[in-house]
Each structure stands twice: as C-alpha cells, then as structure tokens.
Amino acid sequence: MKCLRPFLLAIAPAVVLASCGGGGVPATTSQAAGNAELTSIQNLMRSAKAACPVVRPNEAQCDVLVLKTGVQPALAGWGPSDLQAAYNLPSSSQGAGQTVAIVDAYDNPNVASDLAMYRSYFGLGTASFTKYNQTGQTSNYPGTCAGNDDWCIEIDLDVEMVAAICPKCAIDLVESNTSSLQDLGAAEAQAARLGTHIVSNSWGCYTPGCTWQSHAFQSPGVVYLAAAGDNHYGSYPPARLAKVISVGGTILEKIGSKYKEQVWPWTAGGCAHGVHKPSWQHDPGCKNRTANDLSAVAWDVAEYDTFNSEGGWITVSGTSIATPILASVYALAGNAASQPGAEAFWTLTTQQRQKYLHTISQGSNGLCKEKYLCTAGTGEYSTYSGPTGWGTPNGIGAF
C-alpha cells in the first residue's frame, strides 16, 4: 500500500501529519496525535519557499511554493499516473490536436529541456512545445527569470502539469516581459491570438489597488483559468473576474487504490467584494462574485526544475498546480471553444455534479461570516464551498 499523503482532518483547525520516511511527505495520523502534528505541518509550510516572494503594486505574483529540494520523484510528490487516476481522466487516449496556453512572466531558458526530462522520467513521450514572447515571436525572449523573483519554477511547473494530465496536447508558453499587469495582459491577448481555446494563469495580484482590464480575459471561444492564490480566505484578480474560472486547491490522499481530498487550508477563495455578481450565481451569502468555481490538488507534486538552488527534482505546493491541471482537463474534453467558462459549473444539474465532480466535504481556508464561503460541507450549499468550488474532476463530463 502506498504511503499516505498529507490529509486535512475535518475538525478545524487541526491538520495532523506524521513522517512517511524514505524521502516522502508526511502522512495521515489520527486526531489523537493532536498539537505535535499540527506543529509539524505549520513548520513545513513555514519553511516552504515562495518562488515569487516580492509583491509590488500592480505586479503579479506567481503562486508556487517549494516544499523540498533534492528529492527523488519515485519517493516524494504526486506524479502523472496518480493525478490521472485520482480524477478518472482519459489521458492516454484523448487530447491530440488540442493546445493549452500558459502565460507566465520572464524567460526560463531551460524550460524545454526541463520539460523533456520530466516527460522522459514519467514515460510521457516527446513534447509538442513552443515558447513565445509577448508579441508572438519565437525569439527575443524576456530577461531571464533568475533574479526576477523566481518565475522559472512556476514556468516549469505549469508546462509539466499540462504534460502530466494531457501528454498528447500541444503546449504554448507565452512569456511576458515583466510581471507587471500591463505586460501580462499583453501576453494574455497574444495567447488568444495564437489560436488556443484554453489559457492557464498560475499567478495573481494580491496588493490593494490592482487595476485589471477585464477585456484581456474575454476573447470569444477561449476558456480562461486562474489560480485563486495561496492566501487563505479572500478573492483576488484575475481569478475573481466573472469570465475567469477561479481555481482552488485540495490536499490529496491515497489509501490503497482509493483517493480522497479535502480543502488545502492555504487556498484562497470566498466572496469577491467589489465585483458584480454574475446572473448565473444565486448563492445567498455573497452579494458579489463568489469564488472559487472548481479545484484540484495543490499539495506535494513532483516537479523537475534546474533553476532552483540545488537543481533537479523538487516538491511543490499551491493553487498554481491545480490551474494547469484543470486547463488540461478541458483539453482532454476537446470542446473548450464552446464552453462558457465559470458559468458552466454553476449551471450543472445536481445529477451532473454527482456524476462528473468529486464533492469536497471537509476542511476550511479561514473564517468568514457565511460559513460555506470558507468551510466545506456546510449549510444549504453543502456540495459547494468557497475554497474548492463545486469540487474536483471525476472524468471530463463537466468540461
């Protein structure tokens, strides 16, 4: 039986973990273990490295957190086979002819070779991968991400998660000149001009006064996804925009061949104050846009990156994992051009949700007045929660 992954207990705020050994991540223990294990996970998160720690006004921050470096991927971190199995995905047969676009800041000069290493290790075949600058050229790339926070780790994670979920997909990486909202907006528009119908954004703006031009996320026939962020309760741009699918995070556990998930307690999500409530949202506790819409795993995933301090295999956390995963599920479904974005998940029937989504019923990302906006499995919206939205994929039927 595979060593258990970290698992959030239903009783807030206790998250209890114990050591797995062999280079793995901590595993589940009983509630009786109490404060010692709660301290363990808090210490692990305290020692986690934010790849993009610098927050400046009107600049975006990438969402990936580095947990451990110098690990062996066979012993630590979720890989493609578990990610595909947990969400019942047809990754081996679907996705040919589909393109997922990734928008990130600065240039990772090693991204192609890092992606090739990841795919080779996990037997995913050769990549169909193209890197562009924000004007659509396949040259004249931005300055390197080294020294510009460390978007290199984010870039590698994003393209590797697409490969993990949809190995037959093509990947377009569009690199903006800087992490300014103006440059990222230009890259966002360029991604749509390249012809993709799916754009994944694993970053957000978490400082007051972020000014977004929402039209950058409104190209007809394009589904936009954005990471909710790793800041506990709250909603931030661009994920909070009504046309964008706001992606929350979970903690994944495997016991034997069975998978379970609960809220990743650092995921953002909640009532997006100041954003007009879409006509297709009718939840009673938020007069504005309610986020998140959907979620996927955001804890303990294996990544290959040669720009971290040790160079090589690392384990990472953050909603920036979940976002390209869900973007790739759209590619497996193959009909993103006809989908309405976030609205689709709010207008599914109860029967469709039960069949095509895994409901997340335990865990919380903080405190809020209306409990369902920060705690799973509560109140009238017992199948919806702000942290994880309507749940995680169970196949491709909801996409």
mmCIF file of N, CA and C in Angstrom, residues 86-138:
data_model
loop_
_atom_site.group_PDB
_atom_site.id
_atom_site.type_symbol
_atom_site.label_atom_id
_atom_site.label_comp_id
_atom_site.label_asym_id
_atom_site.label_seq_id
_atom_site.Cartn_x
_atom_site.Cartn_y
_atom_site.Cartn_z
ATOM 1 N N ALA A 86 -6.590 9.770 -9.963
ATOM 2 C CA ALA A 86 -7.412 10.428 -8.948
ATOM 3 C C ALA A 86 -8.619 11.109 -9.565
ATOM 4 N N TYR A 87 -8.465 11.600 -10.795
ATOM 5 C CA TYR A 87 -9.545 12.336 -11.454
ATOM 6 C C TYR A 87 -10.184 11.563 -12.607
ATOM 7 N N ASN A 88 -9.875 10.275 -12.711
ATOM 8 C CA ASN A 88 -10.506 9.396 -13.706
ATOM 9 C C ASN A 88 -10.418 9.970 -15.120
ATOM 10 N N LEU A 89 -9.216 10.316 -15.517
ATOM 11 C CA LEU A 89 -9.026 11.032 -16.777
ATOM 12 C C LEU A 89 -8.575 10.111 -17.910
ATOM 13 N N PRO A 90 -9.064 10.363 -19.135
ATOM 14 C CA PRO A 90 -8.662 9.573 -20.304
ATOM 15 C C PRO A 90 -7.385 10.108 -20.945
ATOM 16 N N SER A 91 -6.359 10.275 -20.135
ATOM 17 C CA SER A 91 -5.143 10.942 -20.596
ATOM 18 C C SER A 91 -4.397 10.165 -21.666
ATOM 19 N N SER A 92 -4.535 8.858 -21.675
ATOM 20 C CA SER A 92 -3.794 8.050 -22.646
ATOM 21 C C SER A 92 -4.442 8.045 -24.022
ATOM 22 N N SER A 93 -5.691 8.474 -24.107
ATOM 23 C CA SER A 93 -6.402 8.378 -25.383
ATOM 24 C C SER A 93 -6.899 9.710 -25.932
ATOM 25 N N GLN A 94 -7.032 10.736 -25.094
ATOM 26 C CA GLN A 94 -7.620 11.999 -25.521
ATOM 27 C C GLN A 94 -6.571 13.113 -25.543
ATOM 28 N N GLY A 95 -6.908 14.215 -26.210
ATOM 29 C CA GLY A 95 -6.081 15.419 -26.181
ATOM 30 C C GLY A 95 -5.317 15.719 -27.446
ATOM 31 N N ALA A 96 -5.212 14.775 -28.373
ATOM 32 C CA ALA A 96 -4.486 15.046 -29.621
ATOM 33 C C ALA A 96 -5.168 16.172 -30.385
ATOM 34 N N GLY A 97 -4.367 17.102 -30.893
ATOM 35 C CA GLY A 97 -4.900 18.232 -31.635
ATOM 36 C C GLY A 97 -5.301 19.413 -30.776
ATOM 37 N N GLN A 98 -5.236 19.275 -29.455
ATOM 38 C CA GLN A 98 -5.582 20.354 -28.537
ATOM 39 C C GLN A 98 -4.316 21.083 -28.079
ATOM 40 N N THR A 99 -4.466 22.388 -27.810
ATOM 41 C CA THR A 99 -3.351 23.204 -27.332
ATOM 42 C C THR A 99 -3.748 23.906 -26.046
ATOM 43 N N VAL A 100 -2.903 23.798 -25.034
ATOM 44 C CA VAL A 100 -3.070 24.556 -23.792
ATOM 45 C C VAL A 100 -2.019 25.654 -23.775
ATOM 46 N N ALA A 101 -2.465 26.886 -23.582
ATOM 47 C CA ALA A 101 -1.536 28.015 -23.493
ATOM 48 C C ALA A 101 -1.265 28.344 -22.033
ATOM 49 N N ILE A 102 -0.009 28.599 -21.733
ATOM 50 C CA ILE A 102 0.438 29.012 -20.401
ATOM 51 C C ILE A 102 0.956 30.439 -20.509
ATOM 52 N N VAL A 103 0.510 31.321 -19.629
ATOM 53 C CA VAL A 103 1.039 32.681 -19.572
ATOM 54 C C VAL A 103 1.810 32.847 -18.275
ATOM 55 N N ASP A 104 3.073 33.238 -18.397
ATOM 56 C CA ASP A 104 3.923 33.492 -17.237
ATOM 57 C C ASP A 104 4.833 34.675 -17.541
ATOM 58 N N ALA A 105 5.559 35.130 -16.523
ATOM 59 C CA ALA A 105 6.441 36.285 -16.678
ATOM 60 C C ALA A 105 7.906 35.858 -16.774
ATOM 61 N N TYR A 106 8.680 36.632 -17.531
ATOM 62 C CA TYR A 106 10.116 36.431 -17.711
ATOM 63 C C TYR A 106 10.396 35.137 -18.477
ATOM 64 N N ASP A 107 11.675 34.886 -18.737
ATOM 65 C CA ASP A 107 12.058 33.733 -19.563
ATOM 66 C C ASP A 107 12.740 32.658 -18.733
ATOM 67 N N ASN A 108 12.295 31.436 -18.931
ATOM 68 C CA ASN A 108 13.004 30.275 -18.405
ATOM 69 C C ASN A 108 13.767 29.657 -19.567
ATOM 70 N N PRO A 109 15.073 29.876 -19.663
ATOM 71 C CA PRO A 109 15.819 29.366 -20.822
ATOM 72 C C PRO A 109 15.946 27.849 -20.838
ATOM 73 N N ASN A 110 15.659 27.197 -19.697
ATOM 74 C CA ASN A 110 15.791 25.746 -19.614
ATOM 75 C C ASN A 110 14.462 25.018 -19.697
ATOM 76 N N VAL A 111 13.393 25.728 -19.983
ATOM 77 C CA VAL A 111 12.071 25.115 -19.874
ATOM 78 C C VAL A 111 11.922 23.912 -20.803
ATOM 79 N N ALA A 112 12.416 23.991 -22.025
ATOM 80 C CA ALA A 112 12.247 22.883 -22.966
ATOM 81 C C ALA A 112 12.980 21.632 -22.488
ATOM 82 N N SER A 113 14.210 21.808 -21.997
ATOM 83 C CA SER A 113 14.971 20.644 -21.526
ATOM 84 C C SER A 113 14.420 20.112 -20.210
ATOM 85 N N ASP A 114 13.929 21.005 -19.345
ATOM 86 C CA ASP A 114 13.319 20.541 -18.099
ATOM 87 C C ASP A 114 12.038 19.759 -18.381
ATOM 88 N N LEU A 115 11.241 20.248 -19.310
ATOM 89 C CA LEU A 115 10.020 19.540 -19.699
ATOM 90 C C LEU A 115 10.357 18.183 -20.305
ATOM 91 N N ALA A 116 11.393 18.142 -21.129
ATOM 92 C CA ALA A 116 11.796 16.874 -21.741
ATOM 93 C C ALA A 116 12.227 15.866 -20.679
ATOM 94 N N MET A 117 12.937 16.327 -19.654
ATOM 95 C CA MET A 117 13.364 15.440 -18.578
ATOM 96 C C MET A 117 12.159 14.899 -17.809
ATOM 97 N N TYR A 118 11.222 15.770 -17.483
ATOM 98 C CA TYR A 118 10.013 15.348 -16.767
ATOM 99 C C TYR A 118 9.246 14.306 -17.570
ATOM 100 N N ARG A 119 9.047 14.573 -18.850
ATOM 101 C CA ARG A 119 8.298 13.656 -19.691
ATOM 102 C C ARG A 119 9.032 12.331 -19.858
ATOM 103 N N SER A 120 10.343 12.382 -19.993
ATOM 104 C CA SER A 120 11.120 11.161 -20.150
ATOM 105 C C SER A 120 11.035 10.298 -18.891
ATOM 106 N N TYR A 121 11.174 10.921 -17.730
ATOM 107 C CA TYR A 121 11.157 10.166 -16.484
ATOM 108 C C TYR A 121 9.827 9.438 -16.307
ATOM 109 N N PHE A 122 8.730 10.109 -16.628
ATOM 110 C CA PHE A 122 7.415 9.526 -16.420
ATOM 111 C C PHE A 122 6.843 8.846 -17.669
ATOM 112 N N GLY A 123 7.639 8.708 -18.714
ATOM 113 C CA GLY A 123 7.213 7.974 -19.898
ATOM 114 C C GLY A 123 6.077 8.628 -20.649
ATOM 115 N N LEU A 124 6.132 9.952 -20.803
ATOM 116 C CA LEU A 124 5.038 10.710 -21.425
ATOM 117 C C LEU A 124 5.277 11.032 -22.896
ATOM 118 N N GLY A 125 6.372 10.576 -23.446
ATOM 119 C CA GLY A 125 6.633 10.826 -24.858
ATOM 120 C C GLY A 125 7.223 12.206 -25.099
ATOM 121 N N THR A 126 7.400 12.518 -26.368
ATOM 122 C CA THR A 126 8.024 13.780 -26.760
ATOM 123 C C THR A 126 7.004 14.915 -26.747
ATOM 124 N N ALA A 127 7.433 16.082 -26.278
ATOM 125 C CA ALA A 127 6.536 17.230 -26.172
ATOM 126 C C ALA A 127 6.337 17.920 -27.517
ATOM 127 N N SER A 128 5.131 18.419 -27.725
ATOM 128 C CA SER A 128 4.872 19.403 -28.777
ATOM 129 C C SER A 128 4.808 20.742 -28.072
ATOM 130 N N PHE A 129 5.924 21.447 -28.042
ATOM 131 C CA PHE A 129 6.076 22.614 -27.177
ATOM 132 C C PHE A 129 6.647 23.783 -27.962
ATOM 133 N N THR A 130 6.034 24.967 -27.792
ATOM 134 C CA THR A 130 6.528 26.180 -28.442
ATOM 135 C C THR A 130 6.531 27.315 -27.428
ATOM 136 N N LYS A 131 7.628 28.056 -27.410
ATOM 137 C CA LYS A 131 7.766 29.196 -26.499
ATOM 138 C C LYS A 131 7.727 30.496 -27.289
ATOM 139 N N TYR A 132 6.913 31.439 -26.817
ATOM 140 C CA TYR A 132 6.728 32.736 -27.472
ATOM 141 C C TYR A 132 7.046 33.869 -26.502
ATOM 142 N N ASN A 133 7.400 35.021 -27.067
ATOM 143 C CA ASN A 133 7.417 36.215 -26.231
ATOM 144 C C ASN A 133 6.033 36.873 -26.293
ATOM 145 N N GLN A 134 5.852 37.991 -25.624
ATOM 146 C CA GLN A 134 4.508 38.554 -25.512
ATOM 147 C C GLN A 134 3.989 39.183 -26.799
ATOM 148 N N THR A 135 4.846 39.285 -27.808
ATOM 149 C CA THR A 135 4.385 39.763 -29.115
ATOM 150 C C THR A 135 4.239 38.626 -30.117
ATOM 151 N N GLY A 136 4.429 37.379 -29.680
ATOM 152 C CA GLY A 136 4.201 36.239 -30.551
ATOM 153 C C GLY A 136 5.425 35.750 -31.297
ATOM 154 N N GLN A 137 6.604 36.275 -30.981
ATOM 155 C CA GLN A 137 7.828 35.800 -31.624
ATOM 156 C C GLN A 137 8.367 34.572 -30.890
ATOM 157 N N THR A 138 9.051 33.719 -31.634
ATOM 158 C CA THR A 138 9.710 32.564 -31.031
ATOM 159 C C THR A 138 11.206 32.851 -30.848
#
